[in-house]
mmCIF file of C-alpha atoms in Angstrom:
data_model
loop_
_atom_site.group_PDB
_atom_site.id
_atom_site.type_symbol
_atom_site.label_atom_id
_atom_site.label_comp_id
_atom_site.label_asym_id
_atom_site.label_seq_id
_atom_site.Cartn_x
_atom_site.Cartn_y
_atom_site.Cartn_z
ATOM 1 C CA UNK A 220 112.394 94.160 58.901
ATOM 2 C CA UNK A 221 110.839 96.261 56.185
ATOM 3 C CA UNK A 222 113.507 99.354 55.551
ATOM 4 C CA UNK A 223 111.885 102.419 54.100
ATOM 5 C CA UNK A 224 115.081 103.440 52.521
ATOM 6 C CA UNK A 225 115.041 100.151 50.260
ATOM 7 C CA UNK A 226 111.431 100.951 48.538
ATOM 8 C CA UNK A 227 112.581 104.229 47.312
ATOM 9 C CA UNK A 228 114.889 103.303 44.248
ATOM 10 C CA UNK A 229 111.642 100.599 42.633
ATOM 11 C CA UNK A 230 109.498 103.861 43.132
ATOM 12 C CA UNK A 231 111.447 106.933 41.716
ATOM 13 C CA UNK A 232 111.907 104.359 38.347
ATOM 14 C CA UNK A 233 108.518 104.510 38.346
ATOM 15 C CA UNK A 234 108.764 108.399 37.359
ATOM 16 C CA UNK A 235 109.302 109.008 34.154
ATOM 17 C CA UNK A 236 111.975 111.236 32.738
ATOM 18 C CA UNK A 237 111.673 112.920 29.219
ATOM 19 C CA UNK A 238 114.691 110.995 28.257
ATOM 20 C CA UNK A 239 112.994 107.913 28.912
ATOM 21 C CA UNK A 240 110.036 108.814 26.906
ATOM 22 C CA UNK A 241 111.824 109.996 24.014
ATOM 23 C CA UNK A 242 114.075 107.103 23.795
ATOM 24 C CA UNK A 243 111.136 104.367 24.440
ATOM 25 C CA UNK A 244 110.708 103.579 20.969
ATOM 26 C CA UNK A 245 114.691 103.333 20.078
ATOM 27 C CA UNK A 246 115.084 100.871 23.567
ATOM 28 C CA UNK A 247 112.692 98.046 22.335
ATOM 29 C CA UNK A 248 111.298 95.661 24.974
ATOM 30 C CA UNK A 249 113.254 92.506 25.578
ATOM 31 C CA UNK A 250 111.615 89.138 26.483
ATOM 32 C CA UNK A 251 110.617 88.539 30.511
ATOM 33 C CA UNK A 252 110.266 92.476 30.837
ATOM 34 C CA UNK A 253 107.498 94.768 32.119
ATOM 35 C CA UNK A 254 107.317 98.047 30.613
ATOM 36 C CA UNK A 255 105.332 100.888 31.599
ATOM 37 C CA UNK A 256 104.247 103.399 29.136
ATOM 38 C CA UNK A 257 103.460 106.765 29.599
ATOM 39 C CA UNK A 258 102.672 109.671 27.015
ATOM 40 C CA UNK A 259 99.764 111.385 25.796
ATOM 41 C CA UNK A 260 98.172 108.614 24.262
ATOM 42 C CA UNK A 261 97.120 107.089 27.546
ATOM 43 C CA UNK A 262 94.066 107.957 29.067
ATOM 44 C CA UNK A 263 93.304 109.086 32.741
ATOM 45 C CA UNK A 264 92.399 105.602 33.985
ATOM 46 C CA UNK A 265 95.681 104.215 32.814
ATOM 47 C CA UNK A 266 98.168 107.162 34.094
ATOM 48 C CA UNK A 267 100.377 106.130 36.790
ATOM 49 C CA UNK A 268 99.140 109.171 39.023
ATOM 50 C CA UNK A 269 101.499 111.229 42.014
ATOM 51 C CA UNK A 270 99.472 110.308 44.493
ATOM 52 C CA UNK A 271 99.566 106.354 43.722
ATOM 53 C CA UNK A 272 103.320 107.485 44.136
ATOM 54 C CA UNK A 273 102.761 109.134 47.610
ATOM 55 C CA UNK A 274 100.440 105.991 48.409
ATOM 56 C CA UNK A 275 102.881 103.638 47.850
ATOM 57 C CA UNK A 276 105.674 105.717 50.333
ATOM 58 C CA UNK A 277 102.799 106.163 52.844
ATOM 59 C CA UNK A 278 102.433 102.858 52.977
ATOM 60 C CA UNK A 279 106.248 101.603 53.360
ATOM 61 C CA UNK A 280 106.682 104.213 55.781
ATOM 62 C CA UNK A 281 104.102 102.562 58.131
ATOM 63 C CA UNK A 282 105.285 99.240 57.718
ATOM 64 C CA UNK A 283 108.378 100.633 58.774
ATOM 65 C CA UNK A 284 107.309 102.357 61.635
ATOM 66 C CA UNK A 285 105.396 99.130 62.625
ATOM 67 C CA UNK A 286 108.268 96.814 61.952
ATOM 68 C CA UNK A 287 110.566 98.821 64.482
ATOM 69 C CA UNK A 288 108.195 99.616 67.137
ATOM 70 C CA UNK A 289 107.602 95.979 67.706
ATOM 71 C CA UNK A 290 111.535 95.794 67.956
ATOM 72 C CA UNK A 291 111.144 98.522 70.612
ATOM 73 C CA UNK A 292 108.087 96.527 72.203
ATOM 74 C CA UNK A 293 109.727 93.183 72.379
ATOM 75 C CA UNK A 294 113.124 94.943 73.967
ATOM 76 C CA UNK A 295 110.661 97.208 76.483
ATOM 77 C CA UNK A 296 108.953 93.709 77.494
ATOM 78 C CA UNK A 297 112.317 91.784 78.102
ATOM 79 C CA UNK A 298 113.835 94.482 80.280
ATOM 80 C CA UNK A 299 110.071 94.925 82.302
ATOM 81 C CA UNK A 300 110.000 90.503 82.897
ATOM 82 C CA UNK A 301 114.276 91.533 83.885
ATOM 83 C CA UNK A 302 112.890 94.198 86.651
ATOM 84 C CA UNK A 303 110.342 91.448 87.880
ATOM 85 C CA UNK A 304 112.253 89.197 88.480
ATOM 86 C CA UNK A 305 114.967 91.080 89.980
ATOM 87 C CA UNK A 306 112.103 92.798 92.463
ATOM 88 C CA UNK A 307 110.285 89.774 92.984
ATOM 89 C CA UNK A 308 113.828 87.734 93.992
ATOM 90 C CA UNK A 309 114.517 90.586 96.267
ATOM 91 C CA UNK A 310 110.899 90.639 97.813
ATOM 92 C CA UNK A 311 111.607 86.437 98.531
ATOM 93 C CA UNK A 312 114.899 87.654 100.391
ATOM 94 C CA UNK A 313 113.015 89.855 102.668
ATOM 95 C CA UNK A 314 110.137 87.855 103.648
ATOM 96 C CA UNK A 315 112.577 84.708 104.737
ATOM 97 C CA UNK A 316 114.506 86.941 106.793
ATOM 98 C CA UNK A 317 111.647 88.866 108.717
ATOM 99 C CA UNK A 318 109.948 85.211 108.608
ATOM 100 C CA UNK A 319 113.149 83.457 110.808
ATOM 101 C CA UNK A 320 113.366 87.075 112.580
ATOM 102 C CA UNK A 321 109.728 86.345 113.681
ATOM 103 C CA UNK A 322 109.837 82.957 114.120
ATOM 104 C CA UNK A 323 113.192 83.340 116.878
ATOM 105 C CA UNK A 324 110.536 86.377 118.360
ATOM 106 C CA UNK A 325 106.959 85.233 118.238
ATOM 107 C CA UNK A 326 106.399 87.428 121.276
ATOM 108 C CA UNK A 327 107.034 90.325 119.095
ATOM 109 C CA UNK A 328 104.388 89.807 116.442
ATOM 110 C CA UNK A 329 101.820 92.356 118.375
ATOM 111 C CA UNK A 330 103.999 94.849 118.237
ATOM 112 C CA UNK A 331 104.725 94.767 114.662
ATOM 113 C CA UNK A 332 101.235 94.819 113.939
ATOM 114 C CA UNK A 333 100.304 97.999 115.961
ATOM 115 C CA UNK A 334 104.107 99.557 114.685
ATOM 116 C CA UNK A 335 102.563 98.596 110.700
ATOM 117 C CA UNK A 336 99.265 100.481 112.063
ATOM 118 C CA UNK A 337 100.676 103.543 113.807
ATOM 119 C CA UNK A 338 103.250 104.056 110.687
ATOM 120 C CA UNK A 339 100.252 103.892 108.347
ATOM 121 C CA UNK A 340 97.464 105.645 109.946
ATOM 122 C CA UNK A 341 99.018 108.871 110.226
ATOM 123 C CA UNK A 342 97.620 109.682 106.855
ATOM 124 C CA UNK A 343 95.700 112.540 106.264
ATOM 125 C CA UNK A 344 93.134 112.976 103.279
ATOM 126 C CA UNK A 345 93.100 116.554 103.369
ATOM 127 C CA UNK A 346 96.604 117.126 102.901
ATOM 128 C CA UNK A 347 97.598 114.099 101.269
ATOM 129 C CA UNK A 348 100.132 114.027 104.036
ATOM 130 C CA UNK A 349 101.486 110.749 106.514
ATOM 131 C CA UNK A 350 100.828 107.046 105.600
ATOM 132 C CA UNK A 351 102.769 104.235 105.741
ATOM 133 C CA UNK A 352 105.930 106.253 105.064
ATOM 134 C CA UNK A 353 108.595 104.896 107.815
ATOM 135 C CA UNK A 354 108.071 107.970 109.871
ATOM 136 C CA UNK A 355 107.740 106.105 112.690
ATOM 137 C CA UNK A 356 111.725 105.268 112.725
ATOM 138 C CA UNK A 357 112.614 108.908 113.714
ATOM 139 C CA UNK A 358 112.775 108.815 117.708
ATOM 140 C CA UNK A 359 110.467 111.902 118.076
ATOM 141 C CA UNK A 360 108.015 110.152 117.059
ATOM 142 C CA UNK A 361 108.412 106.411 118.350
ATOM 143 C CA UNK A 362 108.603 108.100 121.856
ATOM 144 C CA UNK A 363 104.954 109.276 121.365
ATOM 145 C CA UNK A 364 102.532 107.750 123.735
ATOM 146 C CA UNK A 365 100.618 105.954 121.024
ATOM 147 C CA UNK A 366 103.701 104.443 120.208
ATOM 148 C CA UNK A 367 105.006 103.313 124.233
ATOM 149 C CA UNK A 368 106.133 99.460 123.904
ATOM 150 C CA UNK A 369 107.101 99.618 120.078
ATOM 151 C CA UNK A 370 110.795 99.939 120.446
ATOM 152 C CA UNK A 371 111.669 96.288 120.395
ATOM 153 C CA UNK A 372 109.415 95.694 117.380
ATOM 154 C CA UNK A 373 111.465 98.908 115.698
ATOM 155 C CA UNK A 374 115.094 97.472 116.970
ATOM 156 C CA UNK A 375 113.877 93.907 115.929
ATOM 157 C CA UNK A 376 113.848 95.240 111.689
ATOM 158 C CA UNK A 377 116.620 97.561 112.569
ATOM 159 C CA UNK A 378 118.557 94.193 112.214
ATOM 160 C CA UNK A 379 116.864 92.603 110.069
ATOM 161 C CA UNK A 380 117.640 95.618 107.391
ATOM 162 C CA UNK A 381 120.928 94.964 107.734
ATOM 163 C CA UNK A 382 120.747 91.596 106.830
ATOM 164 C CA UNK A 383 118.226 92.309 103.975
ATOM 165 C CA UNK A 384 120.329 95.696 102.929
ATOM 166 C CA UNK A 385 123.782 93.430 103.226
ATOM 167 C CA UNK A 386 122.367 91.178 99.902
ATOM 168 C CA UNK A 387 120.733 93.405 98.028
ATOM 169 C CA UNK A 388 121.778 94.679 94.199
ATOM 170 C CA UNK A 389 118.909 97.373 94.126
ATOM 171 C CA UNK A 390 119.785 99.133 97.020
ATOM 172 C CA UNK A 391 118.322 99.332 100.816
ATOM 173 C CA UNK A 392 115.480 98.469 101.615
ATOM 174 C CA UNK A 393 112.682 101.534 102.533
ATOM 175 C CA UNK A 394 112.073 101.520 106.411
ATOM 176 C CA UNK A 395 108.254 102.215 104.992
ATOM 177 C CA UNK A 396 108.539 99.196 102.806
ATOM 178 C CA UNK A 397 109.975 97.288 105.316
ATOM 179 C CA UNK A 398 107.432 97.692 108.285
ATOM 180 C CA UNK A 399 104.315 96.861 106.222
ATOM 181 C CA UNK A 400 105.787 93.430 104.809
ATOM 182 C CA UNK A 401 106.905 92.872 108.751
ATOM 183 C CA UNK A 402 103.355 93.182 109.434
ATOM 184 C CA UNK A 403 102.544 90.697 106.676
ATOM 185 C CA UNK A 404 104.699 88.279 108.013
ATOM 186 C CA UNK A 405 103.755 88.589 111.337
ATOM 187 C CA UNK A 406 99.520 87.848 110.170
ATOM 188 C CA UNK A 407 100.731 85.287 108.053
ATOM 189 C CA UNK A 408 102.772 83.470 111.307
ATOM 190 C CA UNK A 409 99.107 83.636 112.988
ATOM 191 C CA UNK A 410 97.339 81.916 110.196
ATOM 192 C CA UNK A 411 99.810 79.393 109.999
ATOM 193 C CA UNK A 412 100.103 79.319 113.929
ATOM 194 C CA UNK A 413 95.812 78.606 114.317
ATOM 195 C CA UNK A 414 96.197 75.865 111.215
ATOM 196 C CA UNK A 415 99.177 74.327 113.609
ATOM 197 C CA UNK A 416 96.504 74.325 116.777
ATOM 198 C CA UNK A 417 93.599 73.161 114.735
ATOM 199 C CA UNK A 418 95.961 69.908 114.042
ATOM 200 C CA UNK A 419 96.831 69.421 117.428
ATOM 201 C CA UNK A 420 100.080 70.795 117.385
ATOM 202 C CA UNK A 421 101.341 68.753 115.031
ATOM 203 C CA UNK A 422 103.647 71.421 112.435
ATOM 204 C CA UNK A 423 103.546 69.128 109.263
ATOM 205 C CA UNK A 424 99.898 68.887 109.519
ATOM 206 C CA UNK A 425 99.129 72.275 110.098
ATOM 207 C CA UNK A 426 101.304 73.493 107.406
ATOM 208 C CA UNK A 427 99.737 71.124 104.823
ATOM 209 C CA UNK A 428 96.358 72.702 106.069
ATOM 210 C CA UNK A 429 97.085 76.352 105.510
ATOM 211 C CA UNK A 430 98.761 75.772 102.275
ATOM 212 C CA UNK A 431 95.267 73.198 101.108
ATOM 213 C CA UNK A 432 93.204 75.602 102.876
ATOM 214 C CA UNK A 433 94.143 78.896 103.930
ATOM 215 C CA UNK A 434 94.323 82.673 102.058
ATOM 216 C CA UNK A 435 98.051 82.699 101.399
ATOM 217 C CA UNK A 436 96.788 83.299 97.459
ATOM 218 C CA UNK A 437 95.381 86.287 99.014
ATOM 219 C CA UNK A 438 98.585 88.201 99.104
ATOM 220 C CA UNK A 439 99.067 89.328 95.754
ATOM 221 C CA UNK A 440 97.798 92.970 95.565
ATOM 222 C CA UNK A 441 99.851 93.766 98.465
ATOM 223 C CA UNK A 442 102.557 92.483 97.163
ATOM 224 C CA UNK A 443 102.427 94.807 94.176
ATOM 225 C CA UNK A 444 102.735 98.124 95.985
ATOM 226 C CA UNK A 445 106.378 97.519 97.048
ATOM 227 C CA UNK A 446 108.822 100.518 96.293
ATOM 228 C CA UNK A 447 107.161 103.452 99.223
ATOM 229 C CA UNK A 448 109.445 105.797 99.896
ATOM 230 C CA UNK A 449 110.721 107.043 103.672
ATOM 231 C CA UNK A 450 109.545 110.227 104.559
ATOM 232 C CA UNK A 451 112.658 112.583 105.683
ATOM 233 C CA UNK A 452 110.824 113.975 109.010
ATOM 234 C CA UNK A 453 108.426 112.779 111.517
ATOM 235 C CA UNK A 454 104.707 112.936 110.621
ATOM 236 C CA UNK A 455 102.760 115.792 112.762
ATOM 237 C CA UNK A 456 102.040 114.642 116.343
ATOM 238 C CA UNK A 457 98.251 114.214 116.818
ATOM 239 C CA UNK A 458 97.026 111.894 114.075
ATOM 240 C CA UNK A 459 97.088 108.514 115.973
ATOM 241 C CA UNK A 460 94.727 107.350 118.584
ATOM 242 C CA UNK A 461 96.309 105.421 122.040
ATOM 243 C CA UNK A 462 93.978 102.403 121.222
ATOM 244 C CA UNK A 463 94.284 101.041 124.916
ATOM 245 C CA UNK A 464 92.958 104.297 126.514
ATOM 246 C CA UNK A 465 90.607 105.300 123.206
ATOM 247 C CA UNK A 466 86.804 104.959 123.266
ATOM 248 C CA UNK A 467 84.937 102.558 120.089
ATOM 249 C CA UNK A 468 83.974 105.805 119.103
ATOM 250 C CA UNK A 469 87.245 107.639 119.082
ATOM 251 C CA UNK A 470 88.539 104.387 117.290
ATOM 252 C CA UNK A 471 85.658 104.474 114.579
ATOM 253 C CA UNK A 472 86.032 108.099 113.764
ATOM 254 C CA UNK A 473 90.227 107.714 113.181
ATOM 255 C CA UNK A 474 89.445 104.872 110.625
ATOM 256 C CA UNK A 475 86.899 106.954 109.329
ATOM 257 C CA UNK A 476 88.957 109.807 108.381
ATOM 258 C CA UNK A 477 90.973 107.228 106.398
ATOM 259 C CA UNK A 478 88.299 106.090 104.264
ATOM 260 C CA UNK A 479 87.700 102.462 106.808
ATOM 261 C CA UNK A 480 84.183 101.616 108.560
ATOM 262 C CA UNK A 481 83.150 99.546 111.987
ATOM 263 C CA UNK A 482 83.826 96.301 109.617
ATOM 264 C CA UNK A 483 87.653 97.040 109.034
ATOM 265 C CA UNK A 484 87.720 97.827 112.527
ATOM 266 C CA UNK A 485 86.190 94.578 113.777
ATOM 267 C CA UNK A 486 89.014 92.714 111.395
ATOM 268 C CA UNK A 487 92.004 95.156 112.953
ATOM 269 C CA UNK A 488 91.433 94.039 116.642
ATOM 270 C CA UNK A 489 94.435 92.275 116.754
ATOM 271 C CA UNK A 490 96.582 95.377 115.600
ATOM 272 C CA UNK A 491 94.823 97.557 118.435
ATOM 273 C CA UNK A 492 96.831 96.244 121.395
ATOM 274 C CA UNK A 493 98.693 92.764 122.720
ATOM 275 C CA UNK A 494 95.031 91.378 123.974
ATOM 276 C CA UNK A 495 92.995 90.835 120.997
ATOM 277 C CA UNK A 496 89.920 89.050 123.081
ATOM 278 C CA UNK A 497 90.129 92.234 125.689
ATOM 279 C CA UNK A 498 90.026 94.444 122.259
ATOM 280 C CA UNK A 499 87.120 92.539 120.530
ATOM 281 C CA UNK A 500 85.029 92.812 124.158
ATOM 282 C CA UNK A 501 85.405 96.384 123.976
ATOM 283 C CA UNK A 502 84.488 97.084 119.995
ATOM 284 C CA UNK A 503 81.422 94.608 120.702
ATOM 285 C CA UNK A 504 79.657 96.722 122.556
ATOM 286 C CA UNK A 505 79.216 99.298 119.722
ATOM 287 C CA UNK A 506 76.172 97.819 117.760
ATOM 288 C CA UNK A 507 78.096 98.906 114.417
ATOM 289 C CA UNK A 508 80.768 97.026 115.006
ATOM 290 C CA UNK A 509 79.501 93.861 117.088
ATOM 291 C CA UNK A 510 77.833 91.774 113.769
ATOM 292 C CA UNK A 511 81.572 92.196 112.119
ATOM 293 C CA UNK A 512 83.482 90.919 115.580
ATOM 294 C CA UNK A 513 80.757 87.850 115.909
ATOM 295 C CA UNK A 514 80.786 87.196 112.091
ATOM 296 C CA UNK A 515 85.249 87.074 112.643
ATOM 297 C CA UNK A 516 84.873 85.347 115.688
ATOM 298 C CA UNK A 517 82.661 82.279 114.037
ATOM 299 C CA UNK A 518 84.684 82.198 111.182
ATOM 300 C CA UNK A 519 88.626 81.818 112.970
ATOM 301 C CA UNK A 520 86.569 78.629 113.962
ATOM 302 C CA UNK A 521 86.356 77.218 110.449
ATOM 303 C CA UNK A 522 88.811 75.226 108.962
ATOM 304 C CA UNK A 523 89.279 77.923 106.266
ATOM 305 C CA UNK A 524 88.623 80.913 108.236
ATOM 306 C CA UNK A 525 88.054 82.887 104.756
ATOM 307 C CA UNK A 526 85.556 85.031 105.719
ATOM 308 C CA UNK A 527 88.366 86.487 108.481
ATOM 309 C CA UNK A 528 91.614 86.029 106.940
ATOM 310 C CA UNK A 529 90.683 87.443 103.588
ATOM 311 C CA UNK A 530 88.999 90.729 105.166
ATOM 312 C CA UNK A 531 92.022 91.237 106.923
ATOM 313 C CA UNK A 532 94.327 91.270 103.993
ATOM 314 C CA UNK A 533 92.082 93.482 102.226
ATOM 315 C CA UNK A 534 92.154 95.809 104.609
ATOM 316 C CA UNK A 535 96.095 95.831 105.850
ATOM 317 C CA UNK A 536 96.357 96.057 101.732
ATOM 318 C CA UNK A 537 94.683 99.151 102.066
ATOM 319 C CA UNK A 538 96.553 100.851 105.058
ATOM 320 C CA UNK A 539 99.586 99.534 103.698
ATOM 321 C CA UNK A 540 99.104 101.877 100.733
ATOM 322 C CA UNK A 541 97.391 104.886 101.780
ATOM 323 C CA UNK A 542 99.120 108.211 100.234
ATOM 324 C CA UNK A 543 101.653 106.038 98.724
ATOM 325 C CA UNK A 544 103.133 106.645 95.418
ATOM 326 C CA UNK A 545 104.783 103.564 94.639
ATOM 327 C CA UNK A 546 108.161 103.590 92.286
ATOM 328 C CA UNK A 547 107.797 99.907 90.808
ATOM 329 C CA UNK A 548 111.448 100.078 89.521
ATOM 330 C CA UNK A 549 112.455 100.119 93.097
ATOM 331 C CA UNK A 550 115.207 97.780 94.208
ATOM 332 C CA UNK A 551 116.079 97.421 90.602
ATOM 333 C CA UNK A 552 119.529 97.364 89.089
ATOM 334 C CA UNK A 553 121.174 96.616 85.665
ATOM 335 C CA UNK A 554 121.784 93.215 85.061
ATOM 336 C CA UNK A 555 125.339 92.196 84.702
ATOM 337 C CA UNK A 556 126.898 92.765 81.371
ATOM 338 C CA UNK A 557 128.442 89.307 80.123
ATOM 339 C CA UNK A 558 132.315 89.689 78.019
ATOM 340 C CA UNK A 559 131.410 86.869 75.301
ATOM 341 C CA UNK A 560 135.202 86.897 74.277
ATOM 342 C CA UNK A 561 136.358 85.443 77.410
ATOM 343 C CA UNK A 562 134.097 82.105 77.668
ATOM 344 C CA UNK A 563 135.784 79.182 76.750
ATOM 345 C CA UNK A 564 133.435 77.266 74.946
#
C-alpha cells in the first residue's frame, strides 16, 4: 500500500532553504548524486514551481485514498459472500423441513396455497398497507370467513417453525417469510407430483424428468426477497375475497387492485379453493380469462409444461413481495471468532 505519510520527507527536500542555497557552492557535488539548483540564474521553465509541489501531494494522496478503499472493498465483499452463505444455508434448512412437513401432509398443500394468497393479498396500493406480512397468524384474522379451513395449514408451520427456529444462528424465522416459501414448496411438490404421473408412477423417473425438464431454475427471484418482516396486528378486515362464494368478476377486480390481470388469475386457480378443475370451469366462462385457462390447461399436458409453471412463479413471485421491504441481512449472524493460540498444529 502506497502511505501518504512516506512521500512527504522526498518532497519538502525538494524546497529549498536559504541555507541550502548559500552553502551550494561550499557542499560540492559528489559522484552518483542528483542535484537540483535553484537561484536567480534559472529561468521560469527550469524553476521547480509550488504547484508541481502541490501536484505531486495531490497525486500521493489519491493513490492513497485508492490503495485503502480497495482494502475496504475487498473486506466489504468478504463479509457480503459471509452473509450469503449464511442466508442461503439457512434458506436450504427451511425448504427441507417444510418439504418432509409436506410430503408426511400432501392433503394440506391447498391450503397452504390459499393461506400464501390470503396473507398476501391483503395489500393495499393506496396505503401501502397489508401484503404478505404474516398477519394472517393473529386468530382475529384466521377466523375470518375467507380464511374458514386454513387452521391446519397455519398449525402445520406452527411446527415446522419450531423445528426451523430450533437450528437457526440468525434468529427465527418471520411467520411472513415462512408462509410464502410454504407455498413454494407446496407448487413445487405439484410439479414434481405431475412429472411422477407423466412416468407412470414411477418416483425415480419422474424426478429425473422435472430436474431434465421442469422450471425449478425458475425460482431464483423469489428466492431473493427473503427477510419480510411480521406485521404486529391483524390487517383490516375487508380486503380479501371468499373465492368459493365470489363472482369472476369480484375475483378480477381484487387482483386488479393489486396490480394482476385475467392472465395471473387463470395461473392462480389452484390457490382459489381445494378444486382447481371446479375453479378453472368457473373463470372460463369470463372471455378475459378463458384464452389464459385453455392456453394453462394445454400446456400442464406437455412434458415441460413451461408455458404454466413459469407464469405461475412469476406471479406467486409477485404476491409474495407486494409492500414488502425486504432486510437482506436477515437471519444473519457473526461468524464465529477462531482463538489461533489454542490449535495444536
Amino acid at each position: 500500500m502506497v502511505s501518504f505519510a512516506s512521500t512527504l520527507p522526498s518532497l519538502v527536500s525538494l524546497v529549498p532553504s536559504p541555507s541550502s542555497i548559500s552553502n551550494a557552492s561550499r557542499h560540492p557535488p559528489q559522484p552518483g548524486m542528483i542535484c537540483c539548483k535553484f537561484g536567480p540564474e534559472l529561468n521560469n521553465e527550469d524553476r521547480f514551481h509550488r504547484r508541481d509541489i502541490l501536484q505531486s501531494v495531490g497525486a500521493a494522496a489519491g493513490m492513497d485514498l485508492i490503495a485503502r478503499s480497495s482494502a475496504f472493498i475487498e473486506v466489504a465483499n468478504a463479509a457480503d459472500l459471509i452473509q450469503r452463505r449464511q442466508r442461503s444455508d439457512f434458506q436450504s434448512k427451511i425448504k427441507l423441513t417444510l418439504y418432509d412437513a409436506i410430503k408426511a401432509n400432501p392433503d394440506i398443500i391447498p391450503s397452504l396455497l390459499t393461506l400464501a394468497l390470503n396473507d398476501a393479498i391483503t395489500y393495499d396500493k393506496a396505503t401501502k398497507t397489508g401484503g404478505p406480512n404474516g398477519s394472517i397468524r393473529f386468530s382475529s384474522e384466521i377466523s375470518r370467513p375467507e380464511n374458514k379451513g386454513l387452521d391446519a395449514a397455519l398449525n402445520l408451520l406452527e411446527e415446522s417453525k419450531k423445528v426451523i427456529d430450533s437450528d437457526s444462528k440468525g434468529g427465527p424465522i418471520s411467520y411472513a417469510d415462512l408462509i410464502q416459501f410454504a407455498a413454494q414448496s407446496a407448487v413445487k411438490s405439484t410439479f414434481i407430483a405431475s412429472a411422477i404421473s407423466k412416468c407412470g408412477g414411477n418416483v425415480e423417473k419422474g424426478t429425473l424428468l422435472y430436474s431434465a425438464y421442469g422450471s425449478n431454475g425458475q425460482w431464483g427471484q423469489f428466492d431473493r426477497i427473503f427477510g419480510r418482516s411480521d406485521a404486529q396486528e391483524p390487517d383490516p378486515e375487508g380486503r380479501v375475497p371468499q373465492w368459493d362464494k365470489a363472482s369472476v368478476q369480484e375475483m378480477k377486480d381484487k387482483f386488479k387492485a393489486v396490480g394482476l390481470g385475467p392472465r395471473q388469475l387463470a395461473v392462480m386457480s389452484a390457490f382459489l379453493g381445494p378444486d382447481q378443475a371446479a375453479t378453472e370451469t368457473l373463470l372460463a366462462s369470463d372471455p378475459e380469462v378463458l384464452p389464459w385457462i385453455q392456453k394453462y390447461q394445454r400446456s400442464r399436458e406437455t412434458v415441460s409444461r413451461t408455458d404454466y409453471e413459469v407464469d405461475l412463479i412469476t406471479t406467486v413471485t409477485k404476491l409474495s413481495s407486494l409492500g414488502q421491504v425486504i432486510n437482506y441481512e436477515a437471519y444473519t449472524y457473526p461468524p464465529r471468532k477462531i482463538d489461533v493460540t489454542k490449535l495444536k498444529l
